[in-house]
Each structure stands twice: as C-alpha cells, then as structure tokens.
C-alpha cells in the first residue's frame, strides 16, 4: 500500500491544470466516439511509451527481441529525436514509459534520457531484466529522477528462471536489486519505486508462494503477478498455467484455446496514448511489436499531424466498428 501511495503522490504532484483538462478532453471524446461509432479526438496523448532500443541480452521465447525475429530495423534511440518528441508532448504528458521492446540499459544514454524527461516535469518509468544494475549505473539511476522501475523476473531458482529468461542469470538480478535498494536506502530516497513483475506460466506457477516470501525478503516495493501473452495460443502451450486465474486464455471446448475476455469494439489506449519506436515511428500500442501500423513518423511530421492523421482516424474507425478484424487486437485483453 505504501508503494502505491508514494507512486500516486509522485504522479499527482506533476499534474497541471493543462494536463488535467487534456485528460478530460480525451475521455470525453472517447466516450462520444463509442456512442457515435465515429472517431472524435479533442486532446493530445497523455501517456507515451518510447523505445530506447530493440537490442536485448536475453532470448525470451515469446518476445521479438529475444527471438531476434523483428521485421523492422533494430537500433538505438538518439537523444536529439527523444528531446524533440518530449518538447512536443511535455505540456500534456502525464506518464512516460521508457520501454517498448529490448533492454533499455543497453542504450548507453538511457539514464540521460530519463533525466531529461524528469527535468521537463514528466513522470517516468521503465522495464528491465535487471542484468545491468552495477555500482555506476545504480548511482546514475538514483540521480536520474526515474519514478518507477519494473523488474521482470519469472522464477526464483535458476532452473525455472532460465526456462523463460533464456540466457539470464538470476544471481545477477538478485545482486543488482540488493545493490539498488541498499543505495536507495542509504541516500534517503523513495525513488525509483521497485516493482517486481512475475509472468505466471505453467513452468513457474508452483513457485508463487515462495516468490511472495522472496519478494518480502528482498524488500521490493511491490510484487505484480502478470498473465503471459502467448503467440499461437489457439493450439495450447506449456506456458499456459494450470490455474486459469493467471491465464489470458481458456479452453474453447473443441480442443483449442481462446481469449478469456471477449474482444469489444473499443480501446481507450487509442485515445490515451501511443508508442514511439527508437527511430521515431508512431504505432498505436505495445501489441504492434513489428510496427505494422505506422501512424506517422517524427522524422517528417509533428505530433499534432500524426495524432489526428487520416491513418490514425481510419484505425480508430475500424476498432469502433469491428476490432476483431485488426490482427494485433486478436491477442489483446484490453
């Protein structure tokens, strides 16, 4: 509870009347769009995910970065592009997640990007596999102004951990976490809040009781048990947990699997925010991992032009009319 209160306080402290009004405009236009079945857009993005890099040190089986299977270019986000994007969104942006694909700490200028966003009054978060939390990076991390650090860790023994986090070393994650939490405590800081995120699979679900004890012992701020997105889930997978309470999928009764939740013709994400790839392309959400639905690019267009472009409005129209026809929506629980 303390973690949620501190995180919420940090978030609300950065809100302005302009940001609050923008959220109201977005929510109002979203609800009106649902009623009219026609996309109306009155505000600007209130959240963004920006990709520091597509590179990753691990080879997770349900991740394009891990599988090295991208159909789009791979590379590193450059500070000039990042600063240009931030300058266009800072007056309305309430939350910046510096992550999409890849391991953010592999971008050598990652923490400089965080510091710049923080200096512009933006709440910042990121996700990491925590293999790069050494003394130097931890010191820079604590100075960066990062508010939330999500650590992805899917096993509390090396044998189980490496089944999904292929190529990873659990001992290195544990060492990095201990170092960060120790240095944060010594400095008297409350941030970044450390969230331990555990993707529940059929391979690790038996470790959940021990995981809760492990998280307490480590003194992380929050533990999140998360369902796993699985490609080709229709034919089943060993990654689907037996406890379907932790699954996005359920048997369809005919020997196949289906999404637990029905796909509805709505998506708040299309009004709330967007994802920016390392090279400045804007895609509708984090499910578009290969950037097949590019709505525009900061290389040649402004945020204003992209956000209300014809391609974006056509995409929003399709999901209001029949979202099941959009490929990236077929494995989404929004």
Short mmCIF file of N, CA and C in Angstrom, two decimals, residues 105 110-111 114-115 128 130-146 149 151 172-187 189 191-192 194:
data_model
loop_
_atom_site.label_atom_id
_atom_site.label_comp_id
_atom_site.label_asym_id
_atom_site.label_seq_id
_atom_site.Cartn_x
_atom_site.Cartn_y
_atom_site.Cartn_z
N UNK A 105 18.67 -0.52 -20.65
CA UNK A 105 20.01 -0.19 -20.17
C UNK A 105 21.11 -0.50 -21.19
N UNK A 110 20.72 5.92 -21.94
CA UNK A 110 19.38 5.72 -21.39
C UNK A 110 19.07 6.62 -20.19
N UNK A 111 19.94 6.64 -19.21
CA UNK A 111 19.65 7.41 -18.00
C UNK A 111 19.72 8.92 -18.24
N UNK A 114 16.22 9.64 -19.33
CA UNK A 114 15.34 9.71 -18.16
C UNK A 114 15.48 11.06 -17.47
N UNK A 115 16.72 11.49 -17.27
CA UNK A 115 16.98 12.77 -16.60
C UNK A 115 16.36 13.94 -17.35
N UNK A 128 12.91 -3.51 -17.04
CA UNK A 128 14.26 -4.04 -17.25
C UNK A 128 14.35 -5.49 -16.78
N UNK A 130 17.11 -6.32 -15.35
CA UNK A 130 17.98 -6.08 -14.18
C UNK A 130 19.33 -6.77 -14.22
N UNK A 131 19.89 -6.94 -15.41
CA UNK A 131 21.23 -7.52 -15.51
C UNK A 131 22.33 -6.46 -15.54
N UNK A 132 21.96 -5.18 -15.49
CA UNK A 132 22.95 -4.11 -15.64
C UNK A 132 22.95 -3.14 -14.46
N UNK A 133 22.51 -3.60 -13.30
CA UNK A 133 22.45 -2.73 -12.12
C UNK A 133 23.75 -2.84 -11.33
N UNK A 134 24.82 -2.27 -11.88
CA UNK A 134 26.09 -2.24 -11.18
C UNK A 134 26.23 -0.92 -10.42
N UNK A 135 27.34 -0.73 -9.73
CA UNK A 135 27.52 0.46 -8.89
C UNK A 135 27.36 1.76 -9.68
N UNK A 136 27.99 1.84 -10.84
CA UNK A 136 27.96 3.06 -11.63
C UNK A 136 26.55 3.38 -12.11
N UNK A 137 25.87 2.37 -12.66
CA UNK A 137 24.52 2.61 -13.18
C UNK A 137 23.52 2.90 -12.06
N UNK A 138 23.67 2.22 -10.94
CA UNK A 138 22.77 2.46 -9.81
C UNK A 138 22.92 3.90 -9.32
N UNK A 139 24.15 4.38 -9.24
CA UNK A 139 24.39 5.78 -8.81
C UNK A 139 23.72 6.75 -9.78
N UNK A 140 23.86 6.49 -11.07
CA UNK A 140 23.24 7.36 -12.08
C UNK A 140 21.72 7.24 -12.06
N UNK A 141 21.25 6.02 -11.82
CA UNK A 141 19.81 5.77 -11.76
C UNK A 141 19.17 6.57 -10.63
N UNK A 142 19.80 6.59 -9.48
CA UNK A 142 19.25 7.31 -8.33
C UNK A 142 19.25 8.82 -8.55
N UNK A 143 20.14 9.31 -9.41
CA UNK A 143 20.19 10.74 -9.71
C UNK A 143 19.26 11.13 -10.87
N UNK A 144 18.77 10.13 -11.62
CA UNK A 144 18.05 10.41 -12.87
C UNK A 144 16.65 10.97 -12.69
N UNK A 145 16.03 10.67 -11.54
CA UNK A 145 14.65 11.10 -11.34
C UNK A 145 13.63 10.06 -11.76
N UNK A 146 14.09 8.87 -12.14
CA UNK A 146 13.16 7.79 -12.51
C UNK A 146 12.25 7.50 -11.33
N UNK A 149 10.64 1.58 -11.47
CA UNK A 149 11.48 0.59 -12.15
C UNK A 149 10.81 -0.76 -12.05
N UNK A 151 10.95 -4.60 -12.69
CA UNK A 151 11.95 -5.66 -12.90
C UNK A 151 11.22 -6.94 -13.28
N UNK A 172 22.55 -12.58 -10.79
CA UNK A 172 22.90 -11.22 -11.20
C UNK A 172 21.73 -10.27 -10.95
N UNK A 173 20.53 -10.75 -11.20
CA UNK A 173 19.33 -9.96 -10.93
C UNK A 173 19.22 -9.66 -9.44
N UNK A 174 19.44 -10.69 -8.63
CA UNK A 174 19.34 -10.53 -7.18
C UNK A 174 20.40 -9.56 -6.65
N UNK A 175 21.61 -9.68 -7.15
CA UNK A 175 22.69 -8.78 -6.74
C UNK A 175 22.37 -7.33 -7.10
N UNK A 176 21.88 -7.13 -8.32
CA UNK A 176 21.55 -5.78 -8.77
C UNK A 176 20.42 -5.16 -7.96
N UNK A 177 19.40 -5.97 -7.67
CA UNK A 177 18.28 -5.48 -6.88
C UNK A 177 18.73 -5.11 -5.47
N UNK A 178 19.51 -5.97 -4.85
CA UNK A 178 20.00 -5.70 -3.50
C UNK A 178 20.82 -4.41 -3.47
N UNK A 179 21.67 -4.23 -4.47
CA UNK A 179 22.51 -3.04 -4.54
C UNK A 179 21.66 -1.78 -4.69
N UNK A 180 20.70 -1.81 -5.60
CA UNK A 180 19.84 -0.65 -5.82
C UNK A 180 19.07 -0.28 -4.56
N UNK A 181 18.44 -1.27 -3.93
CA UNK A 181 17.63 -0.99 -2.76
C UNK A 181 18.50 -0.52 -1.58
N UNK A 182 19.72 -1.06 -1.48
CA UNK A 182 20.64 -0.63 -0.43
C UNK A 182 21.07 0.82 -0.64
N UNK A 183 21.47 1.15 -1.86
CA UNK A 183 21.93 2.51 -2.16
C UNK A 183 20.77 3.51 -2.05
N UNK A 184 19.58 3.10 -2.42
CA UNK A 184 18.42 3.99 -2.28
C UNK A 184 18.15 4.28 -0.81
N UNK A 185 18.23 3.24 0.00
CA UNK A 185 18.00 3.39 1.44
C UNK A 185 19.07 4.30 2.05
N UNK A 186 20.32 4.10 1.66
CA UNK A 186 21.42 4.91 2.20
C UNK A 186 21.30 6.37 1.83
N UNK A 187 20.75 6.63 0.64
CA UNK A 187 20.62 8.01 0.18
C UNK A 187 19.37 8.70 0.73
N UNK A 189 16.36 8.24 -0.29
CA UNK A 189 15.39 8.48 -1.37
C UNK A 189 14.25 7.46 -1.33
N UNK A 191 12.64 6.96 -4.43
CA UNK A 191 12.50 6.58 -5.84
C UNK A 191 13.85 6.18 -6.41
N UNK A 192 13.78 5.30 -7.46
CA UNK A 192 12.56 4.75 -8.08
C UNK A 192 11.90 3.68 -7.22
N UNK A 194 10.46 0.17 -6.81
CA UNK A 194 10.86 -1.06 -7.49
C UNK A 194 9.68 -2.04 -7.49
#
